[in-house]
PDB file of C-alpha atoms in Angstrom:
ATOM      1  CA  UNK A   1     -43.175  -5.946   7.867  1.00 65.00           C
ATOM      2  CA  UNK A   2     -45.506  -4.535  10.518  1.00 66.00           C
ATOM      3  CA  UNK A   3     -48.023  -1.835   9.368  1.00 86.00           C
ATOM      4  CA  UNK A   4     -49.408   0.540  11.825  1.00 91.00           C
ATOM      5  CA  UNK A   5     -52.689   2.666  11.370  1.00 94.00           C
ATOM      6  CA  UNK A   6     -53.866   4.745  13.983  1.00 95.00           C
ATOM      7  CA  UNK A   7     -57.167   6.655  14.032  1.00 95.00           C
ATOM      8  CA  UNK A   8     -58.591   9.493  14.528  1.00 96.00           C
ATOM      9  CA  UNK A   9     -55.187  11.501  12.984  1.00 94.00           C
ATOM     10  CA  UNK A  10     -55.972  14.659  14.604  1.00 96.00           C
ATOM     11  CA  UNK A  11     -59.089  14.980  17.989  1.00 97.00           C
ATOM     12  CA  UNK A  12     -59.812  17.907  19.534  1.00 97.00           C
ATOM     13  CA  UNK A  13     -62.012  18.037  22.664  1.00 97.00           C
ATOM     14  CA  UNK A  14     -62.663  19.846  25.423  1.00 97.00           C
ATOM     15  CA  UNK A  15     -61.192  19.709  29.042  1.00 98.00           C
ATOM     16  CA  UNK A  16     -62.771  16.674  31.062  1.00 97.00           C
ATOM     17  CA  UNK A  17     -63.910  15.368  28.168  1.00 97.00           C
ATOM     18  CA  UNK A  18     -63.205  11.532  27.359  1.00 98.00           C
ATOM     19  CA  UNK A  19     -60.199  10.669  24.846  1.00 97.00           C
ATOM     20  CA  UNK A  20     -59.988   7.350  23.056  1.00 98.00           C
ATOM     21  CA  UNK A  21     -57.322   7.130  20.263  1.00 98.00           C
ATOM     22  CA  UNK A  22     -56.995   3.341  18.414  1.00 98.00           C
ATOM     23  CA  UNK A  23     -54.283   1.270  17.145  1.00 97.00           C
ATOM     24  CA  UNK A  24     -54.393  -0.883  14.646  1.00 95.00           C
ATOM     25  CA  UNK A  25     -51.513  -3.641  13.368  1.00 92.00           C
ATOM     26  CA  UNK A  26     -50.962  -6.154  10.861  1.00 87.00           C
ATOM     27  CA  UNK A  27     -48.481  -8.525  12.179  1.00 80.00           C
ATOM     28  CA  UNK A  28     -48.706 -10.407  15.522  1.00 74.00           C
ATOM     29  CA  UNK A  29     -46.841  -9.325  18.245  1.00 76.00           C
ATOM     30  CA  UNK A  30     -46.535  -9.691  22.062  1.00 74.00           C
ATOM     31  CA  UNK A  31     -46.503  -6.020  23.127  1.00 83.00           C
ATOM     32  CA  UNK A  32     -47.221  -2.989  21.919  1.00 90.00           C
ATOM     33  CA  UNK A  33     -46.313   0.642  23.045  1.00 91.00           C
ATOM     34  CA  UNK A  34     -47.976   3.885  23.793  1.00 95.00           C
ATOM     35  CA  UNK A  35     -45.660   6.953  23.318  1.00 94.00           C
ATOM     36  CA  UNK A  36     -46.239  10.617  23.596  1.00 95.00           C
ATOM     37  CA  UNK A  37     -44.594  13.310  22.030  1.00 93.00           C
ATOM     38  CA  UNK A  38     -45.154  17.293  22.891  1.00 88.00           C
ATOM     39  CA  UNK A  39     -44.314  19.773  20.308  1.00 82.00           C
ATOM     40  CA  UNK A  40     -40.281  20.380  19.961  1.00 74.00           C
ATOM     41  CA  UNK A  41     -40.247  17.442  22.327  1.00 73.00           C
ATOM     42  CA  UNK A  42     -38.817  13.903  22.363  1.00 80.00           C
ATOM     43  CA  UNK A  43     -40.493  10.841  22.856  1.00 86.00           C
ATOM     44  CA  UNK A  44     -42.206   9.757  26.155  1.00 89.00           C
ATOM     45  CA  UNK A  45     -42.864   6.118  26.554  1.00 88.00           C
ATOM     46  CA  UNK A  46     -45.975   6.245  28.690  1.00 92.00           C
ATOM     47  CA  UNK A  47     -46.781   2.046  28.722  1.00 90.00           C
ATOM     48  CA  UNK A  48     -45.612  -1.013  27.065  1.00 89.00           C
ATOM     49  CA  UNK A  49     -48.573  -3.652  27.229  1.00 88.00           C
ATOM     50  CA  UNK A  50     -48.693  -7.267  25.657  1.00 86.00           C
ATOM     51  CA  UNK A  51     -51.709  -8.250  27.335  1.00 89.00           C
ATOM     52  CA  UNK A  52     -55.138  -6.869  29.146  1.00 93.00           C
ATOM     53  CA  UNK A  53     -54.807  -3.453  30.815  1.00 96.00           C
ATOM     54  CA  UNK A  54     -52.708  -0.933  32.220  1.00 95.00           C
ATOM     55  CA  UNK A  55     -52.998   2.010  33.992  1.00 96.00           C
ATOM     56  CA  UNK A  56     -51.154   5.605  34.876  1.00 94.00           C
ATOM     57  CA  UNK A  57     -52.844   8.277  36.489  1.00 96.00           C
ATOM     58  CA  UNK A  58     -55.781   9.108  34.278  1.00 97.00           C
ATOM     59  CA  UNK A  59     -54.062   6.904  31.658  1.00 97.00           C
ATOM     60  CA  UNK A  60     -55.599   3.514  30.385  1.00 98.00           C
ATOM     61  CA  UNK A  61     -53.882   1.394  27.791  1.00 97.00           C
ATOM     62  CA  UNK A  62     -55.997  -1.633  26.559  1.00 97.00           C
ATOM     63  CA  UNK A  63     -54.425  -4.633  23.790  1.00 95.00           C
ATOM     64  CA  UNK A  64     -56.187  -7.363  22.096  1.00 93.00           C
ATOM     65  CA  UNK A  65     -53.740  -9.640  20.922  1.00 89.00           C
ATOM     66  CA  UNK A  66     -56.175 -12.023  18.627  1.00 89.00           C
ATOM     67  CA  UNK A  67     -57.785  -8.867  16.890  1.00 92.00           C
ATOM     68  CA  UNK A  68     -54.299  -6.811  16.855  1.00 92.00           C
ATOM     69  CA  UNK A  69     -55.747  -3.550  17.998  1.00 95.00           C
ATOM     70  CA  UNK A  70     -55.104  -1.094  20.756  1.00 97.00           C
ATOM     71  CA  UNK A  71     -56.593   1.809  22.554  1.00 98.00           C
ATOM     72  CA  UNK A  72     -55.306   4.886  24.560  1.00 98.00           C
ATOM     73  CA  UNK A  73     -57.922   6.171  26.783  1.00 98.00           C
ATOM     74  CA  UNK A  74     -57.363   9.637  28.634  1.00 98.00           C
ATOM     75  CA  UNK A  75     -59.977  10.099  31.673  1.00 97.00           C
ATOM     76  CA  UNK A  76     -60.770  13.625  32.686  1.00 96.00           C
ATOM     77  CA  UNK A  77     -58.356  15.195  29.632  1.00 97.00           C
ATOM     78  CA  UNK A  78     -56.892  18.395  30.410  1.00 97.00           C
ATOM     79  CA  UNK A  79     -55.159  21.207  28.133  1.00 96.00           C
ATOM     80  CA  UNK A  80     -51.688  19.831  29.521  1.00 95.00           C
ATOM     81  CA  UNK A  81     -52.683  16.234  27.932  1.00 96.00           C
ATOM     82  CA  UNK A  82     -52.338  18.239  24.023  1.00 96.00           C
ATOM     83  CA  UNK A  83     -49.381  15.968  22.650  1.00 96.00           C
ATOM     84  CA  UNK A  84     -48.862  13.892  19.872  1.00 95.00           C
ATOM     85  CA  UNK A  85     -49.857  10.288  20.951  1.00 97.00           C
ATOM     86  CA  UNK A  86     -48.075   7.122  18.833  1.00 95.00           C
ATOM     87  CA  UNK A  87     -48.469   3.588  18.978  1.00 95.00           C
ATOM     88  CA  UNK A  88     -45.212   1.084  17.876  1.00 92.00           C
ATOM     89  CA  UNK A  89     -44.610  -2.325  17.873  1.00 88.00           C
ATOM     90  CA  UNK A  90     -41.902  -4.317  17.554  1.00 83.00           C
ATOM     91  CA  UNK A  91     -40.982  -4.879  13.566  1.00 80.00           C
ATOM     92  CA  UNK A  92     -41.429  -7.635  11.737  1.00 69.00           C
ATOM     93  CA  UNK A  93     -43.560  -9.595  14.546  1.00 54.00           C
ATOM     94  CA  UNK A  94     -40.488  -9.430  17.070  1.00 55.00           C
ATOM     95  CA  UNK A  95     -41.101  -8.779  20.639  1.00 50.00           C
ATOM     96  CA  UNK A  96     -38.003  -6.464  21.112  1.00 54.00           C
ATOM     97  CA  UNK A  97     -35.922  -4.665  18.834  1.00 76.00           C
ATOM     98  CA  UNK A  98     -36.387  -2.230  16.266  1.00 82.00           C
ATOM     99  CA  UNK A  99     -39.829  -0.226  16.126  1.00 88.00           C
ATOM    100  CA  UNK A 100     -42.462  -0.314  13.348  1.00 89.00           C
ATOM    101  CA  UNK A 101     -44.299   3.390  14.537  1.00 92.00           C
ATOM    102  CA  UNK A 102     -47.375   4.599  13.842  1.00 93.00           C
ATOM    103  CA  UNK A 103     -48.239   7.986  11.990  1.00 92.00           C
ATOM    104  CA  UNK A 104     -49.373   9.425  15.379  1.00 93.00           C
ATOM    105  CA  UNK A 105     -52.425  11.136  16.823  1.00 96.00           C
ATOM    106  CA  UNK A 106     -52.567  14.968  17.129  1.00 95.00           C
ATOM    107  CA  UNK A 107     -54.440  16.050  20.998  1.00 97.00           C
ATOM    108  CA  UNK A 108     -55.775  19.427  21.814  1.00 97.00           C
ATOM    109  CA  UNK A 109     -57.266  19.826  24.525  1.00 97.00           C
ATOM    110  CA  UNK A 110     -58.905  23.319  25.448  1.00 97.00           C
ATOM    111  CA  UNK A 111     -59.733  24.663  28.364  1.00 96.00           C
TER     112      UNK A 111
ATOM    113  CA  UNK B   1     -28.706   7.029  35.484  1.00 55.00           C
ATOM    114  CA  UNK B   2     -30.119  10.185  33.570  1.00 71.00           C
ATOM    115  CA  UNK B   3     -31.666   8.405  31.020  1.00 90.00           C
ATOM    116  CA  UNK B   4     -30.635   8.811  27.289  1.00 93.00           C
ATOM    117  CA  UNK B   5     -28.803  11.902  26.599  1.00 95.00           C
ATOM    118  CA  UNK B   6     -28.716  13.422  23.080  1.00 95.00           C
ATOM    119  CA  UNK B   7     -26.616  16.207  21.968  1.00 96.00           C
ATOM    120  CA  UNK B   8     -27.126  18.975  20.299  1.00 96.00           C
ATOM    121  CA  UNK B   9     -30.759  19.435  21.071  1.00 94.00           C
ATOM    122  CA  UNK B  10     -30.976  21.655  17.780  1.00 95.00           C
ATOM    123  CA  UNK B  11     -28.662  21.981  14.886  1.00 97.00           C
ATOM    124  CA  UNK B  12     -28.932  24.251  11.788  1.00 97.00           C
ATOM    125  CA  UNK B  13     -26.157  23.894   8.937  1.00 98.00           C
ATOM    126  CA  UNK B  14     -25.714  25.077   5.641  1.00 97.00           C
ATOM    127  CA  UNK B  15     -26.507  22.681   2.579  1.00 97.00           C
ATOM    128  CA  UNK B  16     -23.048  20.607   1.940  1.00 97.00           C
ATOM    129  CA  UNK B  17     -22.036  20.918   5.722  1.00 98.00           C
ATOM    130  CA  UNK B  18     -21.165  17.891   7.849  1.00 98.00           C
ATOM    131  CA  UNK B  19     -22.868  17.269  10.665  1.00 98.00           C
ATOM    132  CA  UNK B  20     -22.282  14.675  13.550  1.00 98.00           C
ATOM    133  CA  UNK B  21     -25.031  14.128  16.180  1.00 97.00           C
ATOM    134  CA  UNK B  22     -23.998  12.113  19.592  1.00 98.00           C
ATOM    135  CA  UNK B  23     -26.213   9.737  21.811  1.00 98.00           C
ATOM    136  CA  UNK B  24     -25.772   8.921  25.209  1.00 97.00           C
ATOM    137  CA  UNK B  25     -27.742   5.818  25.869  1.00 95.00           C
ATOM    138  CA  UNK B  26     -28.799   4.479  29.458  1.00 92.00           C
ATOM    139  CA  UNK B  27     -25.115   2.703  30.599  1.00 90.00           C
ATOM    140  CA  UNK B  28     -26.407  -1.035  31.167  1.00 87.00           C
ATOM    141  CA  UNK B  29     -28.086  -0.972  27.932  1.00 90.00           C
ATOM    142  CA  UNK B  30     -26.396  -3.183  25.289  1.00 90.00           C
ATOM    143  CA  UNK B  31     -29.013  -2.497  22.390  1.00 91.00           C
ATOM    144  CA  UNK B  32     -28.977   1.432  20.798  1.00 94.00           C
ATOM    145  CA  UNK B  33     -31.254   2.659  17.875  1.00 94.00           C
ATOM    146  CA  UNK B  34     -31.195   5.278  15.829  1.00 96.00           C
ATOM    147  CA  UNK B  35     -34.933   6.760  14.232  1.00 95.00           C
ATOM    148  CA  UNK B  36     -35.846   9.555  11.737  1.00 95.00           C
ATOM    149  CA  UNK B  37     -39.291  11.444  11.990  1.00 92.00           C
ATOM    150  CA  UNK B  38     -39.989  14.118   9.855  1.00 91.00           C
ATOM    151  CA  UNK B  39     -43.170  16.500  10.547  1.00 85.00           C
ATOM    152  CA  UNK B  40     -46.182  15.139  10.662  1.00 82.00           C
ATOM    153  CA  UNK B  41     -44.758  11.432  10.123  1.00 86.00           C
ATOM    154  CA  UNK B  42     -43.966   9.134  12.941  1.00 87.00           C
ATOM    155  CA  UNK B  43     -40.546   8.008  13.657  1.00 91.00           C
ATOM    156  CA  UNK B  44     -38.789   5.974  11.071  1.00 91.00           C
ATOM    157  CA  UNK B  45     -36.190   2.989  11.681  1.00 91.00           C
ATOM    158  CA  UNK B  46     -32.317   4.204  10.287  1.00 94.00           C
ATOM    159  CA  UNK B  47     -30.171   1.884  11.820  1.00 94.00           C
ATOM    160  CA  UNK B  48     -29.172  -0.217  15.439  1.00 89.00           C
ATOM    161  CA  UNK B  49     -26.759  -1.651  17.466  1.00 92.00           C
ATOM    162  CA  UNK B  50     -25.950  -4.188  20.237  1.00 90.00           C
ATOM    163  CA  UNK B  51     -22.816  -3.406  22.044  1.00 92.00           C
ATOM    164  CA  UNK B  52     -20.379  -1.873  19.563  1.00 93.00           C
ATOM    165  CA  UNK B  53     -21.626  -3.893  16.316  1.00 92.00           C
ATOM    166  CA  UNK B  54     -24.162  -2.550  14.300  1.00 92.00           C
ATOM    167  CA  UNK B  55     -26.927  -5.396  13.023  1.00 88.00           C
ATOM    168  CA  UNK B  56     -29.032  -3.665  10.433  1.00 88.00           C
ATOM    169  CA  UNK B  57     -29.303  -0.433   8.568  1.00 90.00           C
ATOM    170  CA  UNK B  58     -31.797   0.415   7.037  1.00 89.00           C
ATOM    171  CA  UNK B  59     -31.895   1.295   3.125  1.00 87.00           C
ATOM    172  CA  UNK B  60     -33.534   5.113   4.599  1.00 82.00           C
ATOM    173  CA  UNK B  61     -29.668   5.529   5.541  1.00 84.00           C
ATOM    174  CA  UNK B  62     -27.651   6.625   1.953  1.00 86.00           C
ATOM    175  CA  UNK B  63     -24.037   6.425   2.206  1.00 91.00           C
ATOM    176  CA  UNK B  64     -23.769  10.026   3.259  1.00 95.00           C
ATOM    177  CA  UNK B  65     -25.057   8.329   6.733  1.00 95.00           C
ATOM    178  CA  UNK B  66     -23.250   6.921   8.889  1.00 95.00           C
ATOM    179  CA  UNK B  67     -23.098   5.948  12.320  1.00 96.00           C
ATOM    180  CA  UNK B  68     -20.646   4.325  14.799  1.00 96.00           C
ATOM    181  CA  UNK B  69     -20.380   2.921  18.565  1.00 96.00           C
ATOM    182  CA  UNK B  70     -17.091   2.141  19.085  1.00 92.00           C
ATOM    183  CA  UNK B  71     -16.875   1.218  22.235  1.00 88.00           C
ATOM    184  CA  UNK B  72     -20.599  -0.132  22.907  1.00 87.00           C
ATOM    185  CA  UNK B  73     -21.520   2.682  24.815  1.00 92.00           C
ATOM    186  CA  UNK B  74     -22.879   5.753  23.022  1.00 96.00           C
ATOM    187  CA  UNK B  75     -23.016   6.624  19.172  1.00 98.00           C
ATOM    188  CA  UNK B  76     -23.006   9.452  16.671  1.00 98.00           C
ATOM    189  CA  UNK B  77     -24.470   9.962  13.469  1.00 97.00           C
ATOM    190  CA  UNK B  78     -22.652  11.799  10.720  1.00 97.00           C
ATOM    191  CA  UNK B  79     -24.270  13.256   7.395  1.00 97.00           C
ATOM    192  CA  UNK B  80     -22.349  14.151   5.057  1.00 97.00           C
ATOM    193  CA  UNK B  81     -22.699  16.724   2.639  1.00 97.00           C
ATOM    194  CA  UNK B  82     -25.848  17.403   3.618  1.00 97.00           C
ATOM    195  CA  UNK B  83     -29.016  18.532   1.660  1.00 96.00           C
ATOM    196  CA  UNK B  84     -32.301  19.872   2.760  1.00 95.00           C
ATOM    197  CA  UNK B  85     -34.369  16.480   2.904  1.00 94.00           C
ATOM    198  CA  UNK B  86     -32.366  15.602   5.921  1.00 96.00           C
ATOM    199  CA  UNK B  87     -34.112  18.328   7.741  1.00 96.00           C
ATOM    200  CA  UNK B  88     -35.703  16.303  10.474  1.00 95.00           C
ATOM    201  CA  UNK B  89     -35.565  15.427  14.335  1.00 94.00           C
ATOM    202  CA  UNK B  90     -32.737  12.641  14.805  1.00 96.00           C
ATOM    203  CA  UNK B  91     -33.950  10.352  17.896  1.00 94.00           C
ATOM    204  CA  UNK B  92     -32.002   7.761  19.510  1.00 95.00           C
ATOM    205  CA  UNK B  93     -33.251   5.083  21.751  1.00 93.00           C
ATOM    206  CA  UNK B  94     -31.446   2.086  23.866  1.00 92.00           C
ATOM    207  CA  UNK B  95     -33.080  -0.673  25.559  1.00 88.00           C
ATOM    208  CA  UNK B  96     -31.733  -4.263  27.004  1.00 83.00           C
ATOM    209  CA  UNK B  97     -31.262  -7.105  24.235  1.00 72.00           C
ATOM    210  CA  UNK B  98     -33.060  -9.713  26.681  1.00 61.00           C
ATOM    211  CA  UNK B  99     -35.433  -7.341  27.989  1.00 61.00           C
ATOM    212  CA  UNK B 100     -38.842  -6.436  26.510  1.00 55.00           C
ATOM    213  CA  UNK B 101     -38.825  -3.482  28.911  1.00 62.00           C
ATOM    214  CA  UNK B 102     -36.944  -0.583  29.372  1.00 73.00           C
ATOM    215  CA  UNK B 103     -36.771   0.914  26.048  1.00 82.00           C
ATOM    216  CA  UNK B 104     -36.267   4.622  26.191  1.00 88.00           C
ATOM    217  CA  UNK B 105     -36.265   7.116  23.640  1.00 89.00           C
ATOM    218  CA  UNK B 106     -33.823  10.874  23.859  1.00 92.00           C
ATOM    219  CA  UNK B 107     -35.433  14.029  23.324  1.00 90.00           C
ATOM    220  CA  UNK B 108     -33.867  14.288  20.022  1.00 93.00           C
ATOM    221  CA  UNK B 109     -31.850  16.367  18.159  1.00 95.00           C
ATOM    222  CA  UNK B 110     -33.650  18.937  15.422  1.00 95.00           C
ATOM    223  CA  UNK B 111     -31.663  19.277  12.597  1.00 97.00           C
ATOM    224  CA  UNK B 112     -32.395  22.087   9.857  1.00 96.00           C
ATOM    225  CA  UNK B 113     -30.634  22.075   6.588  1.00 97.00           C
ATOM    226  CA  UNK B 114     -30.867  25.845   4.923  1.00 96.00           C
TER     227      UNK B 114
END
Protein backbone atom coordinates (compact mmCIF):
# COMPACT_ATOMS: atom_id res chain seq x y z
CA UNK A 1 0.00 0.00 0.00
CA UNK A 2 1.09 3.50 -0.99
CA UNK A 3 0.87 6.24 1.74
CA UNK A 4 0.60 9.78 0.76
CA UNK A 5 1.42 12.87 3.06
CA UNK A 6 1.22 16.17 1.78
CA UNK A 7 2.28 19.35 3.59
CA UNK A 8 1.42 22.33 4.46
CA UNK A 9 -2.61 21.08 4.88
CA UNK A 10 -3.97 24.43 4.57
CA UNK A 11 -1.47 27.97 3.00
CA UNK A 12 -2.72 31.10 2.68
CA UNK A 13 -0.78 33.88 0.90
CA UNK A 14 -1.14 36.76 -0.79
CA UNK A 15 -1.56 37.52 -4.60
CA UNK A 16 1.94 37.26 -6.46
CA UNK A 17 3.22 35.66 -3.78
CA UNK A 18 5.22 32.26 -4.31
CA UNK A 19 3.29 28.82 -3.59
CA UNK A 20 5.15 25.59 -2.94
CA UNK A 21 2.98 22.65 -1.67
CA UNK A 22 5.07 19.01 -1.13
CA UNK A 23 4.36 15.48 -1.67
CA UNK A 24 5.55 12.91 0.03
CA UNK A 25 5.19 8.81 -0.74
CA UNK A 26 6.14 5.62 0.59
CA UNK A 27 6.19 3.21 -2.18
CA UNK A 28 8.14 3.59 -5.47
CA UNK A 29 6.47 4.55 -8.37
CA UNK A 30 7.07 5.90 -11.92
CA UNK A 31 4.69 8.89 -11.96
CA UNK A 32 2.95 10.81 -9.85
CA UNK A 33 -0.02 13.31 -10.32
CA UNK A 34 -0.94 16.82 -9.47
CA UNK A 35 -4.77 17.40 -9.27
CA UNK A 36 -6.82 20.37 -8.36
CA UNK A 37 -10.07 20.56 -7.01
CA UNK A 38 -12.27 24.01 -6.55
CA UNK A 39 -14.95 24.04 -4.03
CA UNK A 40 -18.29 22.03 -5.26
CA UNK A 41 -15.96 21.09 -8.07
CA UNK A 42 -14.55 17.88 -9.58
CA UNK A 43 -11.18 16.95 -10.06
CA UNK A 44 -8.73 18.70 -12.50
CA UNK A 45 -5.71 16.76 -13.47
CA UNK A 46 -3.26 19.58 -14.00
CA UNK A 47 0.20 17.17 -14.73
CA UNK A 48 1.21 13.65 -14.53
CA UNK A 49 5.15 13.57 -14.09
CA UNK A 50 7.48 10.44 -13.56
CA UNK A 51 10.56 12.23 -14.00
CA UNK A 52 12.33 15.94 -13.81
CA UNK A 53 10.00 18.87 -14.56
CA UNK A 54 6.98 20.07 -16.04
CA UNK A 55 5.44 23.07 -16.74
CA UNK A 56 1.79 24.91 -17.40
CA UNK A 57 1.41 28.44 -17.44
CA UNK A 58 2.61 29.64 -14.07
CA UNK A 59 2.50 25.95 -13.04
CA UNK A 60 5.73 23.89 -12.13
CA UNK A 61 5.57 20.28 -11.11
CA UNK A 62 8.97 18.82 -9.89
CA UNK A 63 9.49 14.59 -8.87
CA UNK A 64 12.37 12.93 -7.33
CA UNK A 65 12.00 9.45 -7.90
CA UNK A 66 15.03 8.12 -5.46
CA UNK A 67 13.77 10.38 -2.49
CA UNK A 68 9.86 9.82 -3.41
CA UNK A 69 8.84 13.39 -2.99
CA UNK A 70 7.10 16.00 -5.06
CA UNK A 71 6.45 19.65 -5.29
CA UNK A 72 3.72 21.97 -6.82
CA UNK A 73 5.04 25.35 -7.35
CA UNK A 74 2.54 28.27 -8.34
CA UNK A 75 4.54 31.46 -9.79
CA UNK A 76 2.84 34.80 -9.47
CA UNK A 77 -0.41 33.10 -7.42
CA UNK A 78 -3.53 34.84 -7.92
CA UNK A 79 -7.03 34.74 -5.97
CA UNK A 80 -8.36 32.49 -8.97
CA UNK A 81 -5.42 29.84 -8.06
CA UNK A 82 -7.62 29.21 -4.29
CA UNK A 83 -8.38 25.36 -4.89
CA UNK A 84 -7.74 22.36 -3.20
CA UNK A 85 -4.40 20.95 -4.61
CA UNK A 86 -3.82 16.79 -4.29
CA UNK A 87 -1.10 14.66 -5.13
CA UNK A 88 -1.87 10.60 -6.15
CA UNK A 89 0.03 7.92 -7.24
CA UNK A 90 -0.59 4.89 -8.59
CA UNK A 91 -1.45 2.14 -5.63
CA UNK A 92 0.48 -0.35 -4.53
CA UNK A 93 3.76 0.81 -6.58
CA UNK A 94 1.83 0.37 -10.03
CA UNK A 95 2.35 2.81 -12.73
CA UNK A 96 -1.37 2.88 -13.87
CA UNK A 97 -4.43 1.89 -12.30
CA UNK A 98 -6.14 2.63 -9.26
CA UNK A 99 -5.08 5.87 -7.20
CA UNK A 100 -3.55 6.00 -3.69
CA UNK A 101 -4.60 10.12 -3.05
CA UNK A 102 -3.33 12.36 -0.85
CA UNK A 103 -5.31 14.31 1.97
CA UNK A 104 -4.98 17.50 -0.16
CA UNK A 105 -3.76 21.06 0.28
CA UNK A 106 -6.24 23.90 1.02
CA UNK A 107 -5.07 27.49 -1.31
CA UNK A 108 -6.31 30.93 -0.63
CA UNK A 109 -5.11 33.30 -2.27
CA UNK A 110 -6.20 37.04 -1.53
CA UNK A 111 -6.10 39.78 -3.40
CA UNK B 1 -15.11 13.57 -26.98
CA UNK B 2 -16.55 15.64 -23.93
CA UNK B 3 -14.61 14.11 -21.50
CA UNK B 4 -16.17 12.08 -18.57
CA UNK B 5 -19.70 12.85 -17.97
CA UNK B 6 -21.32 12.21 -14.55
CA UNK B 7 -24.89 12.43 -13.77
CA UNK B 8 -26.67 13.84 -11.41
CA UNK B 9 -24.28 16.55 -10.45
CA UNK B 10 -26.13 16.67 -6.94
CA UNK B 11 -28.43 14.25 -5.30
CA UNK B 12 -30.26 14.53 -1.92
CA UNK B 13 -32.41 11.40 -0.68
CA UNK B 14 -34.03 10.44 2.31
CA UNK B 15 -32.28 7.82 4.72
CA UNK B 16 -33.42 4.16 3.32
CA UNK B 17 -33.80 5.56 -0.33
CA UNK B 18 -32.03 3.98 -3.30
CA UNK B 19 -29.97 5.81 -5.20
CA UNK B 20 -28.19 5.04 -8.61
CA UNK B 21 -25.46 7.43 -9.89
CA UNK B 22 -24.31 7.05 -13.81
CA UNK B 23 -20.77 7.69 -15.40
CA UNK B 24 -20.03 8.46 -18.76
CA UNK B 25 -16.40 7.74 -19.28
CA UNK B 26 -14.20 9.08 -22.30
CA UNK B 27 -15.44 6.33 -25.28
CA UNK B 28 -11.88 4.75 -26.16
CA UNK B 29 -11.20 4.24 -22.62
CA UNK B 30 -11.28 0.55 -21.56
CA UNK B 31 -10.32 1.14 -17.77
CA UNK B 32 -13.27 3.08 -15.42
CA UNK B 33 -12.92 3.85 -11.61
CA UNK B 34 -15.05 4.66 -9.19
CA UNK B 35 -13.64 7.03 -5.87
CA UNK B 36 -15.27 8.31 -2.61
CA UNK B 37 -14.06 11.65 -0.92
CA UNK B 38 -15.71 12.89 1.90
CA UNK B 39 -14.97 16.63 3.21
CA UNK B 40 -11.87 17.44 4.04
CA UNK B 41 -10.43 13.85 2.99
CA UNK B 42 -9.01 13.14 -0.37
CA UNK B 43 -10.57 10.78 -2.71
CA UNK B 44 -10.82 7.20 -1.69
CA UNK B 45 -10.54 3.97 -4.05
CA UNK B 46 -14.34 1.99 -4.15
CA UNK B 47 -14.06 -0.10 -6.96
CA UNK B 48 -12.79 -0.42 -11.06
CA UNK B 49 -13.23 -1.82 -14.20
CA UNK B 50 -11.66 -2.73 -17.59
CA UNK B 51 -14.17 -3.12 -20.28
CA UNK B 52 -17.32 -4.58 -18.76
CA UNK B 53 -15.53 -6.77 -15.90
CA UNK B 54 -14.94 -5.36 -12.74
CA UNK B 55 -11.21 -6.36 -11.17
CA UNK B 56 -11.28 -5.19 -7.60
CA UNK B 57 -13.57 -3.68 -5.06
CA UNK B 58 -12.60 -2.41 -2.47
CA UNK B 59 -13.71 -3.56 1.21
CA UNK B 60 -14.94 0.66 1.55
CA UNK B 61 -17.84 -0.79 -0.78
CA UNK B 62 -20.56 -2.84 1.78
CA UNK B 63 -22.97 -4.88 -0.01
CA UNK B 64 -25.47 -2.08 -0.15
CA UNK B 65 -22.87 -0.91 -3.06
CA UNK B 66 -22.88 -1.89 -6.05
CA UNK B 67 -21.81 -1.05 -9.36
CA UNK B 68 -22.08 -2.39 -12.95
CA UNK B 69 -20.75 -1.76 -16.70
CA UNK B 70 -22.49 -3.90 -18.72
CA UNK B 71 -21.55 -3.19 -21.79
CA UNK B 72 -17.86 -1.72 -21.16
CA UNK B 73 -18.85 1.61 -21.74
CA UNK B 74 -20.25 3.65 -18.85
CA UNK B 75 -21.32 2.54 -15.21
CA UNK B 76 -23.63 3.32 -12.33
CA UNK B 77 -23.41 3.00 -8.79
CA UNK B 78 -26.37 1.97 -6.70
CA UNK B 79 -26.71 2.34 -2.75
CA UNK B 80 -29.04 0.79 -1.29
CA UNK B 81 -30.91 1.63 1.60
CA UNK B 82 -28.98 4.31 2.23
CA UNK B 83 -27.78 5.96 5.55
CA UNK B 84 -26.19 9.23 6.30
CA UNK B 85 -22.37 8.13 6.20
CA UNK B 86 -22.75 7.80 2.51
CA UNK B 87 -23.10 11.50 2.32
CA UNK B 88 -20.18 12.27 0.10
CA UNK B 89 -19.10 13.38 -3.55
CA UNK B 90 -19.15 10.10 -5.83
CA UNK B 91 -16.25 10.64 -8.59
CA UNK B 92 -15.63 8.52 -11.46
CA UNK B 93 -12.57 8.42 -13.56
CA UNK B 94 -11.50 6.34 -16.90
CA UNK B 95 -8.19 6.15 -18.38
CA UNK B 96 -6.48 3.60 -21.10
CA UNK B 97 -5.28 0.10 -19.58
CA UNK B 98 -1.85 0.46 -21.61
CA UNK B 99 -1.59 4.02 -21.17
CA UNK B 100 0.01 5.87 -18.22
CA UNK B 101 -1.67 9.00 -19.60
CA UNK B 102 -4.93 10.14 -20.07
CA UNK B 103 -6.57 9.53 -16.87
CA UNK B 104 -9.45 11.86 -16.29
CA UNK B 105 -11.53 12.39 -13.44
CA UNK B 106 -15.82 13.69 -13.72
CA UNK B 107 -16.91 16.51 -11.80
CA UNK B 108 -18.69 14.28 -9.51
CA UNK B 109 -21.83 13.71 -8.21
CA UNK B 110 -22.71 15.22 -4.43
CA UNK B 111 -24.78 13.02 -2.71
CA UNK B 112 -26.59 14.09 0.69
CA UNK B 113 -28.32 11.58 2.80
CA UNK B 114 -30.98 13.52 5.29
Amino acid sequence: KNEVEQSPQNLTAQEGEFITINCSYSVGISALHWLQQHPGGGIVSLFMLSSGKKKHGRLIATINIQEKHSSLHITASHPRDSAVYICAVPAGGTSYGKLTFGQGTILTVHP
Amino acid sequence: DTGVSQNPRHKITKRGQNVTFRCDPISEHNRLYWYRQTLGQGPEFLTYFQNEAQLEKSRLLSDRFSAERPKGSFSTLEIQRTEQGDSAMYLCASSLAASMGGYTFGSGTRLTVV
